[in-house]
XYZ file of C-alpha atoms in Angstrom:
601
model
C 0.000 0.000 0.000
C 1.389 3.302 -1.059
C 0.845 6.658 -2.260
C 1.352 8.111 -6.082
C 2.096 11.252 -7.910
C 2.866 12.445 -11.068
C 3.141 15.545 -13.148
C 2.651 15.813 -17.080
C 3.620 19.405 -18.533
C 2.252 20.170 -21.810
C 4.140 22.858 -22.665
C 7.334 20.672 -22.153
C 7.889 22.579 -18.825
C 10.660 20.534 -17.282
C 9.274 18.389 -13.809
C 11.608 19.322 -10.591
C 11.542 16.856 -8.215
C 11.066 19.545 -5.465
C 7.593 19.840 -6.802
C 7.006 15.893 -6.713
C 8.591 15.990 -3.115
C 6.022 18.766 -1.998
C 3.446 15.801 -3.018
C 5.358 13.218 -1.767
C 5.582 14.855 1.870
C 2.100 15.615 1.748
C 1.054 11.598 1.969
C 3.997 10.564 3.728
C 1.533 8.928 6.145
C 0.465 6.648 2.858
C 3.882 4.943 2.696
C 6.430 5.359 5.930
C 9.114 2.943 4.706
C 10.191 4.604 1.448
C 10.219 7.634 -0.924
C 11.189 7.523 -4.554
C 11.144 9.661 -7.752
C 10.951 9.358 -11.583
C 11.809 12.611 -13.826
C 12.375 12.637 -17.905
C 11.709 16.127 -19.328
C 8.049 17.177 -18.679
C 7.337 13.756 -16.806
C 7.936 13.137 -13.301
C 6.994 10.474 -11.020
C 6.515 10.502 -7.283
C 6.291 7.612 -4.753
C 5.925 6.809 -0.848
C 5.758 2.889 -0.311
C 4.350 0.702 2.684
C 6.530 -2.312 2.791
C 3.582 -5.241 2.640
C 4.949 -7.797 0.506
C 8.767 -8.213 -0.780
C 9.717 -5.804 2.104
C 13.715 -5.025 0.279
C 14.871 -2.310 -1.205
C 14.566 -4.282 -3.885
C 10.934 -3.335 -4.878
C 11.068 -0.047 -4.116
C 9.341 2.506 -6.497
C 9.442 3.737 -9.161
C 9.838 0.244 -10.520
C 11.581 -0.229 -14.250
C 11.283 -2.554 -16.537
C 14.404 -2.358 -18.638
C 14.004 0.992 -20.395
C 10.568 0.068 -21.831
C 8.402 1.546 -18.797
C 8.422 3.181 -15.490
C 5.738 1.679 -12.921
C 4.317 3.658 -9.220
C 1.573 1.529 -7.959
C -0.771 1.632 -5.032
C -2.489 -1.634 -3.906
C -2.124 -5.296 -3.870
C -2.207 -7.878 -6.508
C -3.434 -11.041 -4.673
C -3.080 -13.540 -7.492
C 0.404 -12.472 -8.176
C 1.921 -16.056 -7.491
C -0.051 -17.596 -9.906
C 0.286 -14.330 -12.406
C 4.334 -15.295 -12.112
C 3.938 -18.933 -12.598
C 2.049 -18.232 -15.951
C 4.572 -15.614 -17.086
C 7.526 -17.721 -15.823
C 6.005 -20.340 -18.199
C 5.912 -17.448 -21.470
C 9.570 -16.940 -20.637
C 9.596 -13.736 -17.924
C 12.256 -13.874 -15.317
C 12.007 -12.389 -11.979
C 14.706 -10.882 -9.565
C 11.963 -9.721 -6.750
C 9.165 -11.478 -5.209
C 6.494 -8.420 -5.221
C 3.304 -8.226 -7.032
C 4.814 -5.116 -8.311
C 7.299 -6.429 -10.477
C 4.495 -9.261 -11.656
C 2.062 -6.304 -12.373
C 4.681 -4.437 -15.075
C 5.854 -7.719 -16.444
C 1.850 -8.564 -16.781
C 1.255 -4.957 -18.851
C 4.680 -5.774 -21.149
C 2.290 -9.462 -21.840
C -0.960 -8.245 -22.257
C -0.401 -4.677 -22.012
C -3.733 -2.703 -21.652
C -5.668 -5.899 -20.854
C -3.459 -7.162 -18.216
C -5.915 -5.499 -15.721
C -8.598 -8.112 -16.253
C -6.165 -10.442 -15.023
C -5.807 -8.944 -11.987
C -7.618 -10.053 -8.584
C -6.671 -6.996 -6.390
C -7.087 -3.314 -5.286
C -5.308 -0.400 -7.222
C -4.462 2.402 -8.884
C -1.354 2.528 -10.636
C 0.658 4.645 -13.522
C 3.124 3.084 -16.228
C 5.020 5.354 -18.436
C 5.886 3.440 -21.616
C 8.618 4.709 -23.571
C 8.311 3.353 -26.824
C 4.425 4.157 -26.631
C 4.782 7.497 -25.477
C 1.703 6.932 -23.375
C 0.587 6.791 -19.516
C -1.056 3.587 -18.746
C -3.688 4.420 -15.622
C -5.893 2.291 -13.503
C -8.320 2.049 -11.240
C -9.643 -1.344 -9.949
C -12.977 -2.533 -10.273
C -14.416 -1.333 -7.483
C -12.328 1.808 -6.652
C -10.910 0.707 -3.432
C -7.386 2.567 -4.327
C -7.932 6.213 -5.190
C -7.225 7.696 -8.049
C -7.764 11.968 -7.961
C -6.469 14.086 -11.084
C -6.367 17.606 -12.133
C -5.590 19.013 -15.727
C -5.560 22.771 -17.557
C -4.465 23.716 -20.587
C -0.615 23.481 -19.034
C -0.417 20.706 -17.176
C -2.154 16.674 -15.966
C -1.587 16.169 -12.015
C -2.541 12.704 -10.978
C -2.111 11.824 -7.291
C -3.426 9.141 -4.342
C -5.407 12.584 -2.450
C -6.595 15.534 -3.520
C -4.079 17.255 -0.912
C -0.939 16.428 -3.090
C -2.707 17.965 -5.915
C -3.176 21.303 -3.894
C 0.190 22.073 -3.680
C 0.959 22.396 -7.539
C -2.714 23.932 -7.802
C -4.479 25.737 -5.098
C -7.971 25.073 -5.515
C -10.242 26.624 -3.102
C -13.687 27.000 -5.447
C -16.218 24.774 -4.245
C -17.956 22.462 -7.121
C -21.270 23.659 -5.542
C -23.353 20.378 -7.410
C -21.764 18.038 -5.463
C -22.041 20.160 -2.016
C -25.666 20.269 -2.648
C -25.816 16.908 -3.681
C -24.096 15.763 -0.341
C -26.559 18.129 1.602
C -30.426 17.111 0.065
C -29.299 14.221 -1.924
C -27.176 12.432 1.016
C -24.428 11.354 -2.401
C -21.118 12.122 -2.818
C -19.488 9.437 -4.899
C -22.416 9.717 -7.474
C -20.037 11.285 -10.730
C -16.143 11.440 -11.334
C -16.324 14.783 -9.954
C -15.158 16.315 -6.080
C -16.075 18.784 -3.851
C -13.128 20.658 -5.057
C -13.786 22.206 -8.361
C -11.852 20.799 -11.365
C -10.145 17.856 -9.556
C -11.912 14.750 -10.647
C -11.312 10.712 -9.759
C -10.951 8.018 -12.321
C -14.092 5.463 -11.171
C -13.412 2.008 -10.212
C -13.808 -0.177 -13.334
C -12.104 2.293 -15.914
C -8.600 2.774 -17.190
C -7.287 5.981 -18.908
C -4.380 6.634 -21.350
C -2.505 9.838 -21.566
C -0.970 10.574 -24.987
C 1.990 12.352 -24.205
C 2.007 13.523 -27.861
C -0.894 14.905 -28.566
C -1.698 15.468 -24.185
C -4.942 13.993 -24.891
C -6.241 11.172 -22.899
C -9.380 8.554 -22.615
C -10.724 7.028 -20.112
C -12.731 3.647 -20.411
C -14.568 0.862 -19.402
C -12.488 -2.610 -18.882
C -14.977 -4.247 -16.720
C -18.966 -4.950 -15.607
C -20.775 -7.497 -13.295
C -20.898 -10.550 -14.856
C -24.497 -12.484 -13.726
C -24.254 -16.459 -14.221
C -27.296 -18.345 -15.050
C -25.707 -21.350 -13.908
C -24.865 -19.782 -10.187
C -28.919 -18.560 -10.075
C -30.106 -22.098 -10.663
C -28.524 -23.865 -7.461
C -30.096 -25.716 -5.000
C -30.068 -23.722 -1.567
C -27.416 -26.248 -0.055
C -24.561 -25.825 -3.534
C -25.171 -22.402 -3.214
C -24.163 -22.373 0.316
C -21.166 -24.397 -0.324
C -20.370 -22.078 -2.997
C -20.762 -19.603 -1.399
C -18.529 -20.695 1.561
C -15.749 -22.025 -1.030
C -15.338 -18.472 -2.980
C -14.914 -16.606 0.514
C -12.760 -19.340 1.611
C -10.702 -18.580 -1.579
C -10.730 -14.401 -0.941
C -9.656 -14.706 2.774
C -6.925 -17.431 1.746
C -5.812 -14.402 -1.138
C -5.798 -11.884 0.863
C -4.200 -13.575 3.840
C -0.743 -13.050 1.312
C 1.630 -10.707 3.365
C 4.947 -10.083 4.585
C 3.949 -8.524 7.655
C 1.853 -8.700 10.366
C -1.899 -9.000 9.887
C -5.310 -8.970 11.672
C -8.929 -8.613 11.268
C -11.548 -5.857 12.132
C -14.192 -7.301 14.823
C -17.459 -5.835 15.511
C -19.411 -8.545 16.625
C -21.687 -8.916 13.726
C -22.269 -11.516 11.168
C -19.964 -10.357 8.385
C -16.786 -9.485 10.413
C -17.651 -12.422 13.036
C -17.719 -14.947 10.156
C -14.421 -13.326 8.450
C -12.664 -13.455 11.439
C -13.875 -17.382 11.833
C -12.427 -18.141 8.445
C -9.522 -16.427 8.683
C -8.317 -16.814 12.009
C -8.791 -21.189 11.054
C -6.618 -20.743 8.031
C -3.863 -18.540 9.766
C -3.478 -21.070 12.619
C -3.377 -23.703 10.014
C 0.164 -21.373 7.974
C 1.732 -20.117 11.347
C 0.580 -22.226 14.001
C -0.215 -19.093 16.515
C -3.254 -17.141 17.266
C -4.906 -14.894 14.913
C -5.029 -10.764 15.515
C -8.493 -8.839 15.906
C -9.521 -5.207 16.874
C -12.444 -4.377 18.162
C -13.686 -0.547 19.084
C -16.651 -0.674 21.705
C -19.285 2.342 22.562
C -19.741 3.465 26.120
C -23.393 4.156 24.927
C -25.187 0.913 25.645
C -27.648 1.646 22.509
C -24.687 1.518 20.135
C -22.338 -1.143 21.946
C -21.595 -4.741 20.380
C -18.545 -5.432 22.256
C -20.497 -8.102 24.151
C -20.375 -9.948 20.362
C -16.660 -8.991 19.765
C -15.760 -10.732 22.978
C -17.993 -13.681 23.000
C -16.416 -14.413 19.283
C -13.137 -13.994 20.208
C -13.342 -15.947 23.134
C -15.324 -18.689 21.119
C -12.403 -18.441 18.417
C -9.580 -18.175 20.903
C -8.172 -14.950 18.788
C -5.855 -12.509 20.491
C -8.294 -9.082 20.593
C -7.848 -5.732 21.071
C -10.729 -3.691 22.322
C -10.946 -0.244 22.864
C -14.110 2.076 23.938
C -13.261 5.462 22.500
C -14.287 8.855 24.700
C -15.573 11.959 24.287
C -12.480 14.041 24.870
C -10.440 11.650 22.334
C -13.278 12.479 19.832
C -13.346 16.089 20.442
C -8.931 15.815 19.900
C -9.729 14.178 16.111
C -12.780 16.448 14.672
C -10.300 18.405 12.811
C -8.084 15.561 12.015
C -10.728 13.286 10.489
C -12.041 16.112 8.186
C -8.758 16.756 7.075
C -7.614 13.168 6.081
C -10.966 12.383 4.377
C -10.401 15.703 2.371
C -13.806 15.909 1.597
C -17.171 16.049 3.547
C -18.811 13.413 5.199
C -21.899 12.178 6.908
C -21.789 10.694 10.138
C -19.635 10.283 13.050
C -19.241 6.817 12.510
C -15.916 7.709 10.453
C -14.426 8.593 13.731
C -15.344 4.862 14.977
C -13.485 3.311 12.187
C -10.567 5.653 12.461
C -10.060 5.297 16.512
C -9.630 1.591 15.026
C -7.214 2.335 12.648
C -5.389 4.456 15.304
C -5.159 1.351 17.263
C -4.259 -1.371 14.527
C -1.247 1.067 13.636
C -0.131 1.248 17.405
C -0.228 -3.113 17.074
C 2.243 -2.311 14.334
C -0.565 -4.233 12.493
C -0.138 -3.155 8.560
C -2.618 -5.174 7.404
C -5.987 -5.635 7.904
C -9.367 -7.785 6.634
C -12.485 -5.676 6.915
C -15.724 -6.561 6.097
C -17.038 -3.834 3.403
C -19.425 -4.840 0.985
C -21.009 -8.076 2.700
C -24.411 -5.844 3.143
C -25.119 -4.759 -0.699
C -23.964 -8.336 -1.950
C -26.116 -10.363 0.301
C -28.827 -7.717 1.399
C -28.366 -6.894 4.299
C -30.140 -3.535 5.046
C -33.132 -2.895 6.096
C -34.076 -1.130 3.258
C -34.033 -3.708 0.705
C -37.819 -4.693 2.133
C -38.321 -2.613 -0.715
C -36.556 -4.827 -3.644
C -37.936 -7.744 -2.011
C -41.770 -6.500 -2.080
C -41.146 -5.328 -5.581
C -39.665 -8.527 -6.738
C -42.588 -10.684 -5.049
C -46.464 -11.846 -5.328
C -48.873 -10.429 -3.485
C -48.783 -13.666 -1.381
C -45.442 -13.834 -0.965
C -45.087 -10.146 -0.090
C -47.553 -10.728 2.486
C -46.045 -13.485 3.850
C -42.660 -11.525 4.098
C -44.396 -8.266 5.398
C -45.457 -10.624 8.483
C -41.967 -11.790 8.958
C -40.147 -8.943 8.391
C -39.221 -8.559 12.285
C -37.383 -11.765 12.292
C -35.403 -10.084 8.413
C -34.535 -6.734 9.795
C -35.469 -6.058 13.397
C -38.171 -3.382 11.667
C -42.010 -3.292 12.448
C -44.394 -4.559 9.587
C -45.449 -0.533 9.557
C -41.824 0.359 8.800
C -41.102 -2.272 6.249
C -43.956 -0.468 4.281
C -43.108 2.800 4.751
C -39.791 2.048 3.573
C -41.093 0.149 0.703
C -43.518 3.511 -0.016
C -39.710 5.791 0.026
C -37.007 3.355 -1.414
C -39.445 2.031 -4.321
C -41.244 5.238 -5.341
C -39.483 7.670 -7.088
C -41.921 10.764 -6.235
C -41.446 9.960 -2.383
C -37.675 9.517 -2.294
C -37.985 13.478 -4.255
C -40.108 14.539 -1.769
C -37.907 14.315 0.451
C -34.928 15.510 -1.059
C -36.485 18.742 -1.696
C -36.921 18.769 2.070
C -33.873 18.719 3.192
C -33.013 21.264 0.507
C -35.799 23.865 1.245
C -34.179 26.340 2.878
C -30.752 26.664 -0.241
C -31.591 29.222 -2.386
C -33.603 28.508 -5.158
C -30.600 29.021 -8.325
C -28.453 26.314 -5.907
C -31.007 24.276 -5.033
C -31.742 23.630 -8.943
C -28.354 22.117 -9.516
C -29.874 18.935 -7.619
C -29.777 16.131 -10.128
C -31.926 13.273 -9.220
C -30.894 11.354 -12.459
C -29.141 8.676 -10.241
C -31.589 8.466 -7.468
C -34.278 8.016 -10.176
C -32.304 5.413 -11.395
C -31.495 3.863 -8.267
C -35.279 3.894 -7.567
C -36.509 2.110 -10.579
C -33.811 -0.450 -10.287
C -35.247 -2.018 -7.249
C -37.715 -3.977 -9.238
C -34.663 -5.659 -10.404
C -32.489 -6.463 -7.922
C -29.051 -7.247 -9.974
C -29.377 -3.671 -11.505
C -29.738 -2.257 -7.916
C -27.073 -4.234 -6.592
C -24.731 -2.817 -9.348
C -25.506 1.012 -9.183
C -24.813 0.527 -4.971
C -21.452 -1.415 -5.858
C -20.115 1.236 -8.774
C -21.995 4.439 -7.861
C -23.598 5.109 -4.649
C -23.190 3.106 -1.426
C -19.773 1.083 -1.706
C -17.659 3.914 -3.470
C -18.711 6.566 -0.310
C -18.061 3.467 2.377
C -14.202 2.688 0.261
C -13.348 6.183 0.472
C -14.017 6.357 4.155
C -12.041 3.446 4.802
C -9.504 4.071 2.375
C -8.658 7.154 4.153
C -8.890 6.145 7.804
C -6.721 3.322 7.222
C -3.807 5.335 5.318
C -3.848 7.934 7.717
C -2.269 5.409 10.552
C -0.082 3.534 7.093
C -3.083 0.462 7.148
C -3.984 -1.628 4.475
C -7.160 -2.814 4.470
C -7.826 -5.565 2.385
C -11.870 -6.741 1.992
C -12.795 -10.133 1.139
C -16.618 -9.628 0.274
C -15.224 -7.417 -2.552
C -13.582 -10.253 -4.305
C -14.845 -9.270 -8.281
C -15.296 -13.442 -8.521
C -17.021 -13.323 -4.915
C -19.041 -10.906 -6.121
C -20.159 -12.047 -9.359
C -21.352 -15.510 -7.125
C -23.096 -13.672 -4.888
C -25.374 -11.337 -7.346
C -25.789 -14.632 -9.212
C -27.012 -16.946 -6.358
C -30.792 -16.745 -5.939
C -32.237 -13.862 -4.212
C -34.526 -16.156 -2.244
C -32.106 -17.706 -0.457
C -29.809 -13.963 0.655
C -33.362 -13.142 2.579
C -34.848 -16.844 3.740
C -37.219 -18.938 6.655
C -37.679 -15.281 7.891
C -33.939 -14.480 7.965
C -31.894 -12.039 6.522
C -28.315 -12.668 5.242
C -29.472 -16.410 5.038
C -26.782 -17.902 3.198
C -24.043 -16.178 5.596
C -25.991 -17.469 8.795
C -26.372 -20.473 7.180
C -22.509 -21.520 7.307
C -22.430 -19.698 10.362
C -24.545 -22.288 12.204
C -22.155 -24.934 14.197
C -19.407 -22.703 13.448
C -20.237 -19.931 15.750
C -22.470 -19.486 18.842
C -25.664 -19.580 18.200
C -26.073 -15.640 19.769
C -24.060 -14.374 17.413
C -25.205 -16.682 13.828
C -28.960 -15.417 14.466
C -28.847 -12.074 16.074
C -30.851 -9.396 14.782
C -29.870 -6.467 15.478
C -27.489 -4.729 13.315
C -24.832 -2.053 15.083
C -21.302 -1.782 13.550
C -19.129 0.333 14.498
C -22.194 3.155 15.867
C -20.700 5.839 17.676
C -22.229 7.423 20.547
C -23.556 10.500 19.065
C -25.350 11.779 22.068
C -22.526 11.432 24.355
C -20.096 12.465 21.843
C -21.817 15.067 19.866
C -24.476 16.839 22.004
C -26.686 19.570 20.819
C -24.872 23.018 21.352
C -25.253 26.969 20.189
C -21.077 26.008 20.001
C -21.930 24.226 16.796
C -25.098 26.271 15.734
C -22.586 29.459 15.258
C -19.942 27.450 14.004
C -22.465 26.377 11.350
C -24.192 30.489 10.882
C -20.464 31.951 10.676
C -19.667 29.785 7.116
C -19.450 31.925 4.275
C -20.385 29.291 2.392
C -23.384 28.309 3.915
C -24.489 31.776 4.285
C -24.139 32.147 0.898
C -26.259 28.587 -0.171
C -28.626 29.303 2.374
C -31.529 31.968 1.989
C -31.587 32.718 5.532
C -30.006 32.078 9.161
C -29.911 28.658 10.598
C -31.754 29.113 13.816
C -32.152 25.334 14.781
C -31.709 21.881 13.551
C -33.572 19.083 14.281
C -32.085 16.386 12.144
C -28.917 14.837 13.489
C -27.192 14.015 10.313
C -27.672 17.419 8.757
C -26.074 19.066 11.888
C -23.363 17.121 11.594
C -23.073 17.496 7.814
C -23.307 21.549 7.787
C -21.113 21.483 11.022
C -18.318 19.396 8.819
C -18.657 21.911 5.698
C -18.022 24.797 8.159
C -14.729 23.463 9.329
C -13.899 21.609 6.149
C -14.434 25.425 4.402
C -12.204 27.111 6.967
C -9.195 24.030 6.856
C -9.196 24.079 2.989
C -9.740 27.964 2.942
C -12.754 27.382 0.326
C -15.136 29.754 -0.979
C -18.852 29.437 -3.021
């Protein structure tokens, strides 16, 4: 895990590596163990690494590849043993044993296409010579940033959007996506920021700079694949499917140099992860397997009960920590400025106090269990898809059991059926929360996307898909993305396996939501494996934090939030009280995110 940079000048300016090293410093947290630069003309390359696998010098980057190209890289390729077995066999030869050197030697074989071979996270940069092009990607799911900048004088490409700051100083806000983040509650919806004119390259897509010409395209190398065969299983050989493929990810992403652990909250998805992984670890080192856990002192929002009954249960060495109010209150500023961008709950700060600790284990590598919710439906909220999807039988059936799915009332599950299934309700509300921005800002609101995401729940791939590329999982990557690197972490998430995946939106949807469970097929391996307490729980937590002890209502935060320019600006008139949790929080965050970034409307 590591953080890139890179200059192009189209004028032929030449690159000084005093400008690379200003965005170098700047993510020096990304990649403590080494620092590394690339120049040639109006080129340059910049590079902090995060020893994970092939710690020596050795594979430090830049990495070359003769003359022919020039390689920074951010991620992990997990398949890259079997990647160098099949290039070992087409005549490549080897003098490191890092994916990075398999991932250049894999672009010089199948050069643009080498990317579909790949079963990883990235985002990565190869200058090619002969080609005089810049290779770019992003993997398929955009769990390695990828932010970029260009003018008519120069392309910046870097890991944050900080690096990019200090060759240009943005401060405009791209007022869309603020108002999307405030009424819509969407952040990740386009390639676009919050920061005007800095964009990200989406998960899934590659692009190619011509250094000729300084043109580039960006593209689509990859989609969801759905397999008929998967969908017709029986119930039990799509449970032993299931269990196989995430056998398979965890075994992958168990591949490291250093030392590793798992993220415990004490529900089903990290419990199970932690099961699996912590069996095959014992089985390679013979010694017990790492978890951290982050508790609430709020009893309403506390699952450490779970974390410890698992890890006790498991005999795994954990780590549990119960966060305060004063250590919260030390990170507001710190949080805001390592996720760059606003955000909308406090829950960040859970996930980050965990991080914190992880780093202080001199843990550098952790599993974390993003992405088990959208694949197997796991929120509450998909009572809608399911009563879309369903006879009027069936749905009443499932309306009467919906308790036992979700831990919601039968009156909820149809009220959320009435918001998440009907377009005109879900807009309703939107323009709600935007009533009081003026009228010229409040019509740059684009429900395109939510319309979409609307419609799509009366099929359930397609709404699975738009969560995965464009709304949910993108926003819940970023956050992690950033908490981790902040404390030099590399998360690595074995729900988000692109094969995993693919079984999962292919296995019957009847048997994700089943005999008045949710998350069936999880709970199903579960059983026997796990106790019982934990396999068919309810309630679902995570890592909550404890807003009302943490984050109680103040005039503090009520002037904070009347003395932004920019929300004096987007709003028609003074804030004199807010109700609404979340949107405190949210216009609180713009304030200080305005003032840290020194950003204007």
């Amino acid at each position: 895990m590591c953080g890139i940079a890179g200059i192009i000048y189209k004028d032929q300016t030449q690159v000084k590596e005093k400008a690379l090293k200003k965005m170098t410093d700047r993510m020096s947290h990304r990649g403590p163990d080494a620092e590394g630069f690339f120049i040639k003309d109006n080129v340059g390359f910049g590079h902090r690494r995060l020893s994970i696998i092939d710690t020596s010098e050795s594979a430090n980057q830049p990495f070359y590849f003769g003359d022919q190209y020039v390689l920074i890289f951010n991620g992990a390729i997990y398949n890259y043993i079997e990647l160098r077995e099949e290039l070992e066999k087409k005549g490549y030869q080897f003098k490191t044993d890092s994916d990075t050197e398999v991932l250049i030697a894999s672009y010089d074989c199948w050069k643009e296409d080498c990317v579909k071979k790949f079963n990883g996270m990235w985002a990565f940069a190869i200058f090619d010579v002969k080609n005089n092009k810049i290779f770019c990607s992003r993997d398929r799911f955009g769990i390695k940033p990828f932010y970029y900048f260009t003018d008519n004088n120069k392309f910046i490409f870097a890991s944050e959007i900080k690096p990019i700051l200090e060759i240009e100083k943005i401060t405009q806000v791209n007022v869309q996506v603020l108002v999307q983040f405030i009424a819509v509650n969407l952040t990740e919806q386009t390639s676009e920021t919050f920061f005007q004119g800095i964009s990200k390259l989406p998960g899934s897509h590659n692009l190619v700079y011509d250094l000729v010409n300084h043109t580039y395209e960006i593209y689509r190398y990859y989609d969801i694949h759905f397999n008929e065969e998967i969908s017709k299983l029986s119930l039990e050989d799509a449970a032993r499917l299931f269990d196989k493929e995430l056998e398979r990810s965890i075994k992958m992403r168990l591949r490291c140099d250093v030392k590793i652990g798992s993220a415990l909250s004490g529900g089903l998805d990290s419990s199970y992860m932690a099961s699996k992984a912590s069996k095959i670890y014992k089985e390679q080192k013979k010694e017990k397997f790492n978890v951290i856990s982050v508790g609430s002192k709020d009893p309403k929002n506390d699952e450490s009960y779970y974390s410890k009954l698992v890890s006790e249960h498991l005999d795994l060495n954990q780590d549990l920590i119960y966060p305060s109010q004063k250590e919260f209150r030390r990170k507001i500023n710190d949080v805001i400025i390592s996720q760059e961008e606003p955000f909308p709950g406090l829950s960040i700060y859970m996930q980050n106090f965990l991080m914190e600790e992880t780093n202080k284990l001199n843990i550098k590598v952790l599993l974390d269990g993003q992405g088990a919710d959208e694949i197997l439906l796991g929120y509450s909220r998909y009572t809608a898809a399911y009563l879309r999807n369903h006879s009027f039988i069936k749905n009443l059936k499932f309306l009467l059991s919906v308790p036992g799915h979700y831990d919601i009332s039968i009156y909820k599950g149809i009220l959320y059926y009435l918001y998440f299934s009907v377009f005109f309700v879900r807009k309703l509300r939107i323009l709600f929360r935007a009533k009081n921005i003026k009228s010229r800002y409040r019509k740059k609101i684009d429900f395109t996307l939510m319309k979409n995401l609307t419609n799509s729940y009366a099929d359930i791939f397609k709404m699975q898909r738009i969560e995965i590329f464009w709304t949910q999982i993108p926003e819940l990557l970023k956050f992690e993305e950033k908490n981790s690197m902040a404390f030099g972490v590399e998360t690595r998430l074995p729900f988000l396996d692109y094969k995993f995946v693919e079984t999962c939106l292919s296995i019957n949807n009847n048997f994700k939501i089943y005999d008045k469970w949710s998350k069936y097929l999880l709970r199903k391996n579960m059983a026997g494996n796990l106790p019982d307490e934990v396999t068919w729980r309810k309630r679902k937590i995570g890592f909550d934090a404890p807003a009302d002890k943490w984050w109680p209502y103040s005039e503090e935060i009520l002037d904070k939030i009347n003395r932004s320019e920019i929300l004096q600006k987007l709003y028609s008139k003074k804030i004199k009280k807010i109700k609404n949790r979340e949107m405190q929080w949210k216009l609180y965050n713009i304030a200080v995110w305005e003032e840290i970034f020194g950003m204007k409307l």
